[in-house]
JSON list of C-alpha atoms in Angstrom, two decimals:
[
{"chain": "A", "resi": 1, "resn": "MET", "atom": "CA", "xyz": [-0.20, -0.04, -0.14]},
{"chain": "A", "resi": 2, "resn": "VAL", "atom": "CA", "xyz": [1.09, 3.54, -0.38]},
{"chain": "A", "resi": 3, "resn": "ILE", "atom": "CA", "xyz": [1.06, 5.58, 1.63]},
{"chain": "A", "resi": 4, "resn": "ASP", "atom": "CA", "xyz": [0.21, 9.27, 0.50]},
{"chain": "A", "resi": 5, "resn": "THR", "atom": "CA", "xyz": [1.27, 12.69, 2.02]},
{"chain": "A", "resi": 6, "resn": "ASP", "atom": "CA", "xyz": [-1.57, 13.59, 3.94]},
{"chain": "A", "resi": 7, "resn": "ILE", "atom": "CA", "xyz": [-1.59, 10.71, 6.25]},
{"chain": "A", "resi": 8, "resn": "LEU", "atom": "CA", "xyz": [1.96, 10.40, 6.62]},
{"chain": "A", "resi": 9, "resn": "ILE", "atom": "CA", "xyz": [2.15, 14.36, 7.62]},
{"chain": "A", "resi": 10, "resn": "ASP", "atom": "CA", "xyz": [-1.18, 13.88, 10.25]},
{"chain": "A", "resi": 11, "resn": "PHE", "atom": "CA", "xyz": [0.77, 10.92, 11.91]},
{"chain": "A", "resi": 12, "resn": "LEU", "atom": "CA", "xyz": [4.30, 13.35, 12.13]},
{"chain": "A", "resi": 13, "resn": "ARG", "atom": "CA", "xyz": [1.77, 15.79, 14.09]},
{"chain": "A", "resi": 14, "resn": "GLY", "atom": "CA", "xyz": [0.34, 13.36, 15.98]},
{"chain": "A", "resi": 15, "resn": "ASN", "atom": "CA", "xyz": [-3.06, 12.58, 14.91]},
{"chain": "A", "resi": 16, "resn": "ALA", "atom": "CA", "xyz": [-4.04, 9.43, 17.02]},
{"chain": "A", "resi": 17, "resn": "GLY", "atom": "CA", "xyz": [-5.89, 8.93, 14.04]},
{"chain": "A", "resi": 18, "resn": "ALA", "atom": "CA", "xyz": [-3.74, 8.42, 11.54]},
{"chain": "A", "resi": 19, "resn": "ARG", "atom": "CA", "xyz": [-1.13, 6.53, 14.28]},
{"chain": "A", "resi": 20, "resn": "ASP", "atom": "CA", "xyz": [-4.48, 4.09, 14.45]},
{"chain": "A", "resi": 21, "resn": "PHE", "atom": "CA", "xyz": [-4.45, 4.03, 11.08]},
{"chain": "A", "resi": 22, "resn": "LEU", "atom": "CA", "xyz": [-0.75, 2.62, 10.46]},
{"chain": "A", "resi": 23, "resn": "LEU", "atom": "CA", "xyz": [-0.98, 0.69, 13.17]},
{"chain": "A", "resi": 24, "resn": "SER", "atom": "CA", "xyz": [-3.86, -1.11, 12.33]},
{"chain": "A", "resi": 25, "resn": "LEU", "atom": "CA", "xyz": [-2.56, -2.05, 8.12]},
{"chain": "A", "resi": 26, "resn": "PRO", "atom": "CA", "xyz": [-1.91, -5.41, 7.87]},
{"chain": "A", "resi": 27, "resn": "ASP", "atom": "CA", "xyz": [1.28, -6.82, 7.60]},
{"chain": "A", "resi": 28, "resn": "ASP", "atom": "CA", "xyz": [1.17, -8.00, 3.91]},
{"chain": "A", "resi": 29, "resn": "ALA", "atom": "CA", "xyz": [0.09, -4.13, 3.14]},
{"chain": "A", "resi": 30, "resn": "MET", "atom": "CA", "xyz": [3.28, -3.81, 3.27]},
{"chain": "A", "resi": 31, "resn": "PRO", "atom": "CA", "xyz": [3.62, 0.71, 3.85]},
{"chain": "A", "resi": 32, "resn": "SER", "atom": "CA", "xyz": [5.63, 2.24, 1.23]},
{"chain": "A", "resi": 33, "resn": "CYS", "atom": "CA", "xyz": [5.36, 6.12, 0.07]},
{"chain": "A", "resi": 34, "resn": "SER", "atom": "CA", "xyz": [6.81, 7.45, -3.26]},
{"chain": "A", "resi": 35, "resn": "ALA", "atom": "CA", "xyz": [9.95, 9.09, -3.47]},
{"chain": "A", "resi": 36, "resn": "ILE", "atom": "CA", "xyz": [7.81, 12.71, -4.24]},
{"chain": "A", "resi": 37, "resn": "THR", "atom": "CA", "xyz": [5.91, 12.29, -0.77]},
{"chain": "A", "resi": 38, "resn": "VAL", "atom": "CA", "xyz": [9.74, 12.08, 0.91]},
{"chain": "A", "resi": 39, "resn": "ALA", "atom": "CA", "xyz": [10.13, 15.49, -1.10]},
{"chain": "A", "resi": 40, "resn": "GLU", "atom": "CA", "xyz": [7.03, 16.50, -0.11]},
{"chain": "A", "resi": 41, "resn": "ILE", "atom": "CA", "xyz": [7.05, 16.10, 3.91]},
{"chain": "A", "resi": 42, "resn": "TYR", "atom": "CA", "xyz": [11.00, 17.46, 4.02]},
{"chain": "A", "resi": 43, "resn": "ALA", "atom": "CA", "xyz": [9.67, 20.95, 2.53]},
{"chain": "A", "resi": 44, "resn": "GLY", "atom": "CA", "xyz": [7.25, 21.04, 4.49]},
{"chain": "A", "resi": 45, "resn": "MET", "atom": "CA", "xyz": [9.13, 19.43, 8.04]},
{"chain": "A", "resi": 46, "resn": "ARG", "atom": "CA", "xyz": [9.48, 21.48, 11.05]},
{"chain": "A", "resi": 47, "resn": "ASP", "atom": "CA", "xyz": [12.57, 21.24, 13.05]},
{"chain": "A", "resi": 48, "resn": "SER", "atom": "CA", "xyz": [11.50, 19.86, 15.52]},
{"chain": "A", "resi": 49, "resn": "GLU", "atom": "CA", "xyz": [10.29, 17.13, 13.47]},
{"chain": "A", "resi": 50, "resn": "ARG", "atom": "CA", "xyz": [13.15, 15.75, 11.76]},
{"chain": "A", "resi": 51, "resn": "LYS", "atom": "CA", "xyz": [14.07, 12.76, 14.00]},
{"chain": "A", "resi": 52, "resn": "LYS", "atom": "CA", "xyz": [10.93, 11.70, 13.63]},
{"chain": "A", "resi": 53, "resn": "THR", "atom": "CA", "xyz": [10.54, 12.21, 10.22]},
{"chain": "A", "resi": 54, "resn": "ARG", "atom": "CA", "xyz": [13.43, 10.60, 9.70]},
{"chain": "A", "resi": 55, "resn": "GLU", "atom": "CA", "xyz": [12.75, 7.12, 11.64]},
{"chain": "A", "resi": 56, "resn": "LEU", "atom": "CA", "xyz": [9.16, 7.39, 9.66]},
{"chain": "A", "resi": 57, "resn": "LEU", "atom": "CA", "xyz": [10.64, 7.90, 6.55]},
{"chain": "A", "resi": 58, "resn": "GLU", "atom": "CA", "xyz": [13.30, 4.63, 7.12]},
{"chain": "A", "resi": 59, "resn": "SER", "atom": "CA", "xyz": [10.67, 2.45, 8.14]},
{"chain": "A", "resi": 60, "resn": "MET", "atom": "CA", "xyz": [8.82, 1.90, 5.11]},
{"chain": "A", "resi": 61, "resn": "THR", "atom": "CA", "xyz": [9.45, 1.49, 2.24]},
{"chain": "A", "resi": 62, "resn": "VAL", "atom": "CA", "xyz": [10.71, 4.26, -0.88]},
{"chain": "A", "resi": 63, "resn": "LEU", "atom": "CA", "xyz": [9.49, 3.86, -4.41]},
{"chain": "A", "resi": 64, "resn": "PRO", "atom": "CA", "xyz": [11.58, 5.38, -6.86]},
{"chain": "A", "resi": 65, "resn": "VAL", "atom": "CA", "xyz": [9.81, 7.42, -9.65]},
{"chain": "A", "resi": 66, "resn": "THR", "atom": "CA", "xyz": [11.28, 5.70, -12.56]},
{"chain": "A", "resi": 67, "resn": "ALA", "atom": "CA", "xyz": [10.26, 5.81, -15.97]},
{"chain": "A", "resi": 68, "resn": "GLU", "atom": "CA", "xyz": [7.41, 3.56, -15.83]},
{"chain": "A", "resi": 69, "resn": "VAL", "atom": "CA", "xyz": [5.73, 5.69, -13.06]},
{"chain": "A", "resi": 70, "resn": "ALA", "atom": "CA", "xyz": [6.77, 9.36, -14.78]},
{"chain": "A", "resi": 71, "resn": "GLU", "atom": "CA", "xyz": [5.37, 8.04, -18.08]},
{"chain": "A", "resi": 72, "resn": "LEU", "atom": "CA", "xyz": [2.06, 7.39, -16.45]},
{"chain": "A", "resi": 73, "resn": "ALA", "atom": "CA", "xyz": [2.38, 10.02, -14.40]},
{"chain": "A", "resi": 74, "resn": "GLY", "atom": "CA", "xyz": [2.74, 12.69, -17.34]},
{"chain": "A", "resi": 75, "resn": "THR", "atom": "CA", "xyz": [0.11, 10.80, -19.35]},
{"chain": "A", "resi": 76, "resn": "LEU", "atom": "CA", "xyz": [-2.51, 10.93, -16.44]},
{"chain": "A", "resi": 77, "resn": "LYS", "atom": "CA", "xyz": [-1.66, 14.58, -16.25]},
{"chain": "A", "resi": 78, "resn": "ARG", "atom": "CA", "xyz": [-2.60, 15.41, -19.81]},
{"chain": "A", "resi": 79, "resn": "ASP", "atom": "CA", "xyz": [-5.37, 12.97, -20.18]},
{"chain": "A", "resi": 80, "resn": "MET", "atom": "CA", "xyz": [-7.63, 14.65, -16.66]},
{"chain": "A", "resi": 81, "resn": "THR", "atom": "CA", "xyz": [-8.70, 17.52, -18.51]},
{"chain": "A", "resi": 82, "resn": "GLY", "atom": "CA", "xyz": [-11.07, 18.99, -16.80]},
{"chain": "A", "resi": 83, "resn": "PHE", "atom": "CA", "xyz": [-9.25, 18.80, -13.19]},
{"chain": "A", "resi": 84, "resn": "ASP", "atom": "CA", "xyz": [-6.47, 20.56, -11.39]},
{"chain": "A", "resi": 85, "resn": "LEU", "atom": "CA", "xyz": [-4.16, 17.61, -10.84]},
{"chain": "A", "resi": 86, "resn": "SER", "atom": "CA", "xyz": [-0.56, 18.74, -9.34]},
{"chain": "A", "resi": 87, "resn": "LEU", "atom": "CA", "xyz": [2.01, 17.06, -10.45]},
{"chain": "A", "resi": 88, "resn": "ASP", "atom": "CA", "xyz": [3.22, 15.62, -7.59]},
{"chain": "A", "resi": 89, "resn": "ASP", "atom": "CA", "xyz": [-0.08, 14.31, -6.76]},
{"chain": "A", "resi": 90, "resn": "CYS", "atom": "CA", "xyz": [-0.18, 11.87, -10.44]},
{"chain": "A", "resi": 91, "resn": "LEU", "atom": "CA", "xyz": [3.33, 10.79, -9.62]},
{"chain": "A", "resi": 92, "resn": "ILE", "atom": "CA", "xyz": [2.02, 9.19, -6.54]},
{"chain": "A", "resi": 93, "resn": "ALA", "atom": "CA", "xyz": [-0.89, 8.17, -8.40]},
{"chain": "A", "resi": 94, "resn": "ALA", "atom": "CA", "xyz": [1.22, 6.43, -10.69]},
{"chain": "A", "resi": 95, "resn": "THR", "atom": "CA", "xyz": [4.09, 5.06, -8.74]},
{"chain": "A", "resi": 96, "resn": "ALA", "atom": "CA", "xyz": [0.35, 3.15, -6.11]},
{"chain": "A", "resi": 97, "resn": "VAL", "atom": "CA", "xyz": [-0.57, 1.30, -10.18]},
{"chain": "A", "resi": 98, "resn": "THR", "atom": "CA", "xyz": [2.63, 0.67, -11.21]},
{"chain": "A", "resi": 99, "resn": "GLU", "atom": "CA", "xyz": [3.08, -1.45, -8.25]},
{"chain": "A", "resi": 100, "resn": "ALA", "atom": "CA", "xyz": [-0.66, -2.56, -8.71]},
{"chain": "A", "resi": 101, "resn": "VAL", "atom": "CA", "xyz": [-1.53, -1.32, -4.35]},
{"chain": "A", "resi": 102, "resn": "HIS", "atom": "CA", "xyz": [-4.25, 0.52, -2.78]},
{"chain": "A", "resi": 103, "resn": "LEU", "atom": "CA", "xyz": [-3.46, 4.61, -2.09]},
{"chain": "A", "resi": 104, "resn": "ALA", "atom": "CA", "xyz": [-4.10, 5.09, 1.03]},
{"chain": "A", "resi": 105, "resn": "THR", "atom": "CA", "xyz": [-5.25, 9.48, 1.13]},
{"chain": "A", "resi": 106, "resn": "ARG", "atom": "CA", "xyz": [-7.52, 11.47, 2.81]},
{"chain": "A", "resi": 107, "resn": "ASN", "atom": "CA", "xyz": [-7.32, 13.66, -0.48]},
{"chain": "A", "resi": 108, "resn": "SER", "atom": "CA", "xyz": [-9.39, 11.63, -2.64]},
{"chain": "A", "resi": 109, "resn": "LYS", "atom": "CA", "xyz": [-10.71, 14.62, -4.68]},
{"chain": "A", "resi": 110, "resn": "HIS", "atom": "CA", "xyz": [-6.67, 14.45, -5.46]},
{"chain": "A", "resi": 111, "resn": "TYR", "atom": "CA", "xyz": [-7.15, 11.26, -6.83]},
{"chain": "A", "resi": 112, "resn": "PRO", "atom": "CA", "xyz": [-10.37, 11.17, -9.57]},
{"chain": "A", "resi": 113, "resn": "MET", "atom": "CA", "xyz": [-8.52, 8.61, -12.09]},
{"chain": "A", "resi": 114, "resn": "GLU", "atom": "CA", "xyz": [-9.90, 5.14, -12.43]},
{"chain": "A", "resi": 115, "resn": "GLN", "atom": "CA", "xyz": [-6.84, 3.53, -12.54]},
{"chain": "A", "resi": 116, "resn": "VAL", "atom": "CA", "xyz": [-6.08, 4.34, -9.02]},
{"chain": "A", "resi": 117, "resn": "LYS", "atom": "CA", "xyz": [-7.42, 2.36, -6.36]},
{"chain": "A", "resi": 118, "resn": "LEU", "atom": "CA", "xyz": [-8.01, 4.18, -3.32]},
{"chain": "A", "resi": 119, "resn": "ARG", "atom": "CA", "xyz": [-8.33, 3.49, 0.65]},
{"chain": "A", "resi": 120, "resn": "VAL", "atom": "CA", "xyz": [-9.17, 6.53, 2.91]},
{"chain": "A", "resi": 121, "resn": "PRO", "atom": "CA", "xyz": [-9.50, 6.00, 6.16]},
{"chain": "A", "resi": 122, "resn": "GLU", "atom": "CA", "xyz": [-12.49, 7.64, 8.54]},
{"chain": "A", "resi": 123, "resn": "TYR", "atom": "CA", "xyz": [-9.65, 9.85, 10.81]},
{"chain": "A", "resi": 124, "resn": "ILE", "atom": "CA", "xyz": [-10.94, 13.05, 12.13]}
]
């Protein structure tokens, strides 16, 4: 399962729902994130979160942006006319599609692509 940036930020900021969601994942869910998520997290990281951020990311598989992921992301961005999609979100979506796993996010509106299998946690 690819975990989106929003859930990891919630976890890092102490949201109990995000923590419970991540801890509830079955062992075979193999939590991972896109390399794009790593960049987004570090871009918005508070100095006080540095150690916790590093520990969290070291506990996950970070999936690279391969040529296949980049091609699919570009295609999604180009083909999804009528949606204001960021290239970062298209890269994260393409990572999940390429890995053939669900994308866990609370920002389902960022991922209207039919190829993306979403898992939306219900915490606040």
